[in-house]
CSV table of C-alpha atoms in Angstrom, one decimal:
chain,number,residue,atom,x,y,z
V,10,UNK,CA,3.1,-7.1,-22.7
V,11,UNK,CA,2.7,-6.2,-19.0
V,12,UNK,CA,1.6,-8.7,-16.4
V,13,UNK,CA,-1.2,-7.1,-14.3
V,14,UNK,CA,-1.6,-8.0,-10.6
V,15,UNK,CA,-4.5,-6.9,-8.5
V,16,UNK,CA,-3.6,-6.6,-4.8
V,17,UNK,CA,-7.0,-7.2,-3.3
V,18,UNK,CA,-8.8,-8.1,-0.1
V,19,UNK,CA,-12.1,-6.6,1.0
V,20,UNK,CA,-10.9,-6.7,4.6
V,21,UNK,CA,-9.1,-3.5,5.6
V,22,UNK,CA,-5.8,-3.4,7.5
V,23,UNK,CA,-4.3,-6.5,6.1
V,24,UNK,CA,-1.4,-4.8,4.2
V,25,UNK,CA,-2.7,-4.3,0.7
V,26,UNK,CA,-1.2,-0.9,0.2
V,27,UNK,CA,2.0,-1.8,2.0
V,28,UNK,CA,2.3,-4.8,-0.3
V,29,UNK,CA,1.5,-2.8,-3.4
V,30,UNK,CA,4.1,-0.1,-2.7
V,31,UNK,CA,6.9,-2.4,-1.5
V,32,UNK,CA,6.4,-5.2,-4.1
V,33,UNK,CA,6.3,-2.5,-6.8
V,34,UNK,CA,9.5,-0.9,-5.5
V,35,UNK,CA,11.3,-4.3,-5.2
V,36,UNK,CA,10.3,-5.3,-8.7
V,37,UNK,CA,11.6,-1.9,-9.9
V,38,UNK,CA,14.9,-2.5,-8.1
V,39,UNK,CA,15.4,-5.7,-10.3
V,40,UNK,CA,15.3,-3.4,-13.3
V,41,UNK,CA,11.7,-4.3,-14.3
V,42,UNK,CA,9.5,-1.5,-15.5
V,43,UNK,CA,6.6,-1.2,-13.0
V,44,UNK,CA,3.4,0.8,-12.9
V,45,UNK,CA,1.7,1.2,-9.5
V,46,UNK,CA,-2.0,2.1,-9.8
V,47,UNK,CA,-3.7,3.7,-6.8
V,48,UNK,CA,-7.4,2.8,-6.9
V,49,UNK,CA,-8.2,3.7,-3.3
V,50,UNK,CA,-9.8,7.1,-2.5
V,51,UNK,CA,-7.5,7.3,0.6
V,52,UNK,CA,-4.5,7.8,-1.8
V,53,UNK,CA,-2.1,6.0,0.5
V,54,UNK,CA,-0.2,4.3,-2.2
V,55,UNK,CA,0.3,7.6,-3.9
V,56,UNK,CA,1.6,9.3,-0.7
V,57,UNK,CA,3.6,6.2,0.2
V,58,UNK,CA,5.9,6.7,-2.9
V,59,UNK,CA,6.4,10.4,-2.2
V,60,UNK,CA,3.7,11.9,-4.5
V,61,UNK,CA,1.3,14.5,-3.0
V,62,UNK,CA,-2.1,13.1,-3.7
V,63,UNK,CA,-3.7,16.6,-3.4
V,64,UNK,CA,-1.1,18.2,-5.7
V,65,UNK,CA,-1.6,16.1,-8.8
V,66,UNK,CA,-3.4,17.8,-11.8
V,67,UNK,CA,-5.1,14.5,-12.8
V,68,UNK,CA,-5.7,11.2,-11.1
V,69,UNK,CA,-6.8,7.7,-11.8
V,70,UNK,CA,-10.4,9.1,-11.6
V,71,UNK,CA,-9.8,11.1,-14.8
V,72,UNK,CA,-8.4,8.1,-16.6
V,73,UNK,CA,-11.3,5.8,-15.7
V,74,UNK,CA,-13.9,8.4,-16.7
V,75,UNK,CA,-12.0,9.2,-19.9
V,76,UNK,CA,-11.4,12.8,-18.9
V,77,UNK,CA,-7.6,12.3,-19.5
V,78,UNK,CA,-5.3,10.0,-21.3
V,79,UNK,CA,-3.3,7.6,-19.0
V,80,UNK,CA,-0.1,8.5,-20.7
V,81,UNK,CA,-0.5,12.1,-19.5
V,82,UNK,CA,-1.4,11.1,-15.9
V,83,UNK,CA,1.2,8.6,-15.0
V,84,UNK,CA,4.3,10.0,-13.2
V,85,UNK,CA,7.7,8.6,-12.7
V,86,UNK,CA,8.8,8.1,-9.1
V,87,UNK,CA,12.2,9.7,-8.7
V,88,UNK,CA,14.6,8.3,-11.3
V,89,UNK,CA,13.8,4.6,-10.8
V,90,UNK,CA,11.9,2.1,-13.0
V,91,UNK,CA,8.7,2.8,-11.0
V,92,UNK,CA,5.8,4.8,-12.3
V,93,UNK,CA,2.6,5.8,-10.6
V,94,UNK,CA,-1.0,6.3,-11.7
V,95,UNK,CA,-2.0,8.5,-8.7
V,96,UNK,CA,-5.3,8.2,-6.7
V,97,UNK,CA,-7.0,10.5,-4.2
V,98,UNK,CA,-10.4,11.3,-2.9
V,99,UNK,CA,-11.7,11.8,-6.5
V,100,UNK,CA,-11.8,8.1,-6.7
V,101,UNK,CA,-15.1,8.2,-4.8
V,102,UNK,CA,-16.6,10.0,-7.7
V,103,UNK,CA,-15.2,7.4,-10.1
V,104,UNK,CA,-16.8,4.7,-8.0
V,105,UNK,CA,-20.2,6.3,-8.4
V,106,UNK,CA,-20.0,7.4,-12.0
V,107,UNK,CA,-18.7,4.1,-13.3
V,108,UNK,CA,-22.0,2.6,-12.2
V,109,UNK,CA,-23.7,4.8,-14.9
V,110,UNK,CA,-21.4,3.7,-17.7
V,111,UNK,CA,-22.5,0.8,-19.9
V,112,UNK,CA,-19.1,-0.8,-20.0
V,113,UNK,CA,-17.9,0.6,-16.7
V,114,UNK,CA,-16.3,-2.6,-15.6
V,115,UNK,CA,-13.8,-2.4,-18.5
V,116,UNK,CA,-12.6,1.1,-18.0
V,117,UNK,CA,-9.3,0.3,-16.3
V,118,UNK,CA,-8.6,-2.6,-18.7
V,119,UNK,CA,-9.0,-0.3,-21.7
V,120,UNK,CA,-6.8,2.4,-20.2
V,121,UNK,CA,-4.0,-0.1,-19.3
V,122,UNK,CA,-4.1,-1.5,-22.8
V,123,UNK,CA,-2.7,1.8,-24.1
V,124,UNK,CA,0.5,1.4,-22.0
V,125,UNK,CA,0.8,-2.4,-21.9
V,126,UNK,CA,4.1,-2.3,-24.0
V,127,UNK,CA,5.7,0.2,-21.6
V,128,UNK,CA,5.8,-1.9,-18.4
V,129,UNK,CA,6.7,-5.4,-17.3
V,130,UNK,CA,4.4,-5.4,-14.3
V,131,UNK,CA,1.4,-3.4,-13.3
V,132,UNK,CA,0.3,-3.5,-9.7
V,133,UNK,CA,-3.3,-2.4,-8.8
V,134,UNK,CA,-3.8,-1.3,-5.2
V,135,UNK,CA,-7.5,-2.0,-4.6
V,136,UNK,CA,-9.8,-0.4,-2.0
V,137,UNK,CA,-10.9,-2.4,1.0
V,138,UNK,CA,-14.2,-3.5,-0.5
V,139,UNK,CA,-15.6,-5.6,-3.3
V,140,UNK,CA,-16.6,-2.3,-5.1
V,141,UNK,CA,-16.9,-1.2,-8.7
V,142,UNK,CA,-13.2,-0.2,-8.5
V,143,UNK,CA,-12.2,-3.6,-7.3
V,144,UNK,CA,-14.2,-5.2,-10.0
V,145,UNK,CA,-12.4,-3.0,-12.6
V,146,UNK,CA,-9.1,-4.2,-11.2
V,147,UNK,CA,-10.2,-7.9,-11.4
V,148,UNK,CA,-11.4,-7.4,-14.9
V,149,UNK,CA,-8.1,-5.9,-15.9
V,150,UNK,CA,-5.8,-8.3,-14.0
V,151,UNK,CA,-4.0,-11.4,-15.0
V,152,UNK,CA,-3.6,-12.5,-11.4
V,153,UNK,CA,-4.9,-11.6,-7.9
V,154,UNK,CA,-2.4,-11.3,-5.0
V,155,UNK,CA,-4.3,-11.6,-1.7
V,156,UNK,CA,-2.5,-10.2,1.4
V,157,UNK,CA,-4.0,-11.5,4.6
V,158,UNK,CA,-3.3,-11.7,8.3
V,159,UNK,CA,-3.3,-15.2,9.8
V,160,UNK,CA,-6.3,-14.7,12.0
V,161,UNK,CA,-9.8,-16.3,12.3
V,162,UNK,CA,-11.8,-13.6,10.5
V,163,UNK,CA,-9.4,-13.5,7.7
V,164,UNK,CA,-10.5,-16.9,6.5
V,165,UNK,CA,-14.1,-15.8,6.4
V,166,UNK,CA,-13.3,-12.8,4.2
V,167,UNK,CA,-11.2,-14.9,1.9
V,168,UNK,CA,-14.2,-17.0,1.0
V,169,UNK,CA,-16.1,-13.9,-0.2
V,170,UNK,CA,-13.2,-12.7,-2.3
V,171,UNK,CA,-12.6,-16.1,-3.8
V,172,UNK,CA,-16.3,-16.3,-4.8
V,173,UNK,CA,-16.0,-12.9,-6.5
V,174,UNK,CA,-12.8,-13.9,-8.4
V,175,UNK,CA,-14.5,-17.1,-9.5
V,176,UNK,CA,-17.5,-15.2,-10.9
V,177,UNK,CA,-15.4,-12.7,-12.8
V,178,UNK,CA,-13.3,-15.5,-14.2
V,179,UNK,CA,-16.3,-17.4,-15.5
V,180,UNK,CA,-18.3,-14.4,-16.8
V,181,UNK,CA,-15.8,-11.6,-17.9
V,182,UNK,CA,-12.1,-12.5,-17.5
V,183,UNK,CA,-11.3,-16.1,-18.2
V,184,UNK,CA,-7.5,-15.5,-17.8
V,185,UNK,CA,-7.9,-14.4,-14.2
V,186,UNK,CA,-6.0,-16.6,-11.7
V,187,UNK,CA,-5.1,-16.5,-8.0
V,188,UNK,CA,-1.6,-15.2,-8.2
V,189,UNK,CA,-0.9,-16.0,-4.6
V,190,UNK,CA,-1.8,-15.6,-0.9
V,191,UNK,CA,0.6,-13.5,1.1
V,192,UNK,CA,0.8,-13.9,4.9
V,193,UNK,CA,1.3,-10.4,6.3
V,194,UNK,CA,2.1,-9.0,9.8
V,195,UNK,CA,3.0,-12.4,10.8
V,196,UNK,CA,4.1,-13.2,14.3
V,197,UNK,CA,5.5,-16.8,14.7
V,198,UNK,CA,5.1,-16.6,18.5
V,199,UNK,CA,1.3,-16.5,18.0
V,200,UNK,CA,-0.3,-20.0,18.0
V,201,UNK,CA,-3.3,-18.9,16.1
V,202,UNK,CA,-1.1,-17.3,13.4
V,203,UNK,CA,0.7,-20.6,13.0
V,204,UNK,CA,-2.6,-22.6,12.9
V,205,UNK,CA,-4.1,-20.4,10.2
V,206,UNK,CA,-0.9,-20.4,8.2
V,207,UNK,CA,-0.9,-24.2,8.3
V,208,UNK,CA,-4.6,-24.3,7.1
V,209,UNK,CA,-3.8,-21.9,4.2
V,210,UNK,CA,-0.9,-24.0,3.1
V,211,UNK,CA,-2.9,-27.3,3.4
V,212,UNK,CA,-5.8,-25.9,1.4
V,213,UNK,CA,-4.0,-23.7,-1.3
V,214,UNK,CA,-0.7,-25.5,-1.6
V,215,UNK,CA,1.9,-23.6,-3.7
V,216,UNK,CA,-0.5,-20.7,-4.2
V,217,UNK,CA,0.7,-19.6,-0.7
V,218,UNK,CA,3.9,-17.6,-1.1
V,219,UNK,CA,6.8,-19.1,0.8
V,220,UNK,CA,7.7,-15.5,1.8
V,221,UNK,CA,6.1,-14.3,5.0
V,222,UNK,CA,5.9,-10.6,5.8
V,223,UNK,CA,6.7,-10.1,9.4
V,224,UNK,CA,5.5,-7.4,11.8
V,225,UNK,CA,8.1,-4.7,11.4
V,226,UNK,CA,8.4,-1.2,12.8
V,227,UNK,CA,10.3,0.0,9.7
V,228,UNK,CA,7.5,-1.1,7.4
V,229,UNK,CA,5.1,1.0,9.5
V,230,UNK,CA,7.4,4.0,9.6
V,231,UNK,CA,8.3,4.2,5.9
V,232,UNK,CA,5.0,5.6,4.5
V,233,UNK,CA,5.3,8.7,6.7
V,234,UNK,CA,8.6,9.4,4.9
V,235,UNK,CA,7.1,8.9,1.5
V,236,UNK,CA,9.4,6.1,0.5
V,237,UNK,CA,9.2,2.3,0.1
V,238,UNK,CA,10.8,0.5,3.0
V,239,UNK,CA,13.8,-0.6,0.9
V,240,UNK,CA,14.7,3.0,0.5
V,241,UNK,CA,14.0,3.8,4.2
V,242,UNK,CA,15.9,0.9,5.7
V,243,UNK,CA,17.1,-1.7,3.3
V,244,UNK,CA,18.5,-3.8,6.1
V,245,UNK,CA,15.2,-4.2,7.9
V,246,UNK,CA,13.3,-7.5,7.9
V,247,UNK,CA,10.4,-5.9,6.1
V,248,UNK,CA,12.6,-4.7,3.2
V,249,UNK,CA,14.3,-8.1,2.9
V,250,UNK,CA,10.9,-9.9,3.0
V,251,UNK,CA,9.4,-7.8,0.1
V,252,UNK,CA,12.6,-8.3,-2.0
V,253,UNK,CA,12.2,-12.0,-1.4
V,254,UNK,CA,8.6,-11.8,-2.5
V,255,UNK,CA,9.6,-10.0,-5.7
V,256,UNK,CA,12.0,-12.9,-6.3
V,257,UNK,CA,9.1,-15.4,-6.0
V,258,UNK,CA,7.0,-13.4,-8.4
V,259,UNK,CA,9.7,-13.3,-11.0
V,260,UNK,CA,10.5,-17.0,-10.7
V,261,UNK,CA,6.8,-17.8,-11.2
V,262,UNK,CA,6.6,-15.8,-14.4
V,263,UNK,CA,9.9,-15.7,-16.2
V,264,UNK,CA,12.5,-17.5,-14.0
V,265,UNK,CA,14.0,-14.1,-13.6
V,266,UNK,CA,16.9,-13.3,-11.3
V,267,UNK,CA,17.2,-10.5,-8.9
V,268,UNK,CA,19.2,-8.1,-11.1
V,269,UNK,CA,19.4,-5.4,-8.5
V,270,UNK,CA,19.9,-1.8,-9.7
V,271,UNK,CA,23.2,-0.2,-8.8
């Protein structure tokens, strides 16, 4: 059975999509079978792995609204162990129509159940809001990975997200846990970044990943080339950081080693 991770934070610009793409690619590089699900109407995760969001016949919208079977919509990314359930502007329609469906919060969970035996990990790239689509992700997920910048307002946003996760765990999805907090776009020369980082570690302990994602030009450039950073510049600090993060994720779940693909 696959392990489902929702990459979520209602605050925009914290590295959710960057994390979803590059963690998925790094896990795939260790020979794990990975499905990346793009739940954001911007379709950035889709474009970031080289798939034209406007050129797909069906999208995640069709799967959520039961207009298409998930097996027919997912596409393999190149020849790797990475697959994609694409998203685009049609996700806005899904957000609206799911509110009219009696069991709309369970749409994604039901769809993923059909392919649970095909993947080791499923990563859900959530939109930057505590929306119906984000709720779908949290209902379907086993764990929540929270990317966040080490700045003052990030702590305020974290409280709202933790409240939402707690409510969904109590009412709908008792297995849901905080997978981990990931410090992104980190600059160790910034005193505030170091102070917030220390607060996170003090409060959340080992829920804070040891891996820290640095500010890195290559990470910012890779999406424009339609590839994860490890394929754009494997020697960059960003690529090495996400590979290290994949190692942490594997060790937390199965003690796995980084069996890198040839």
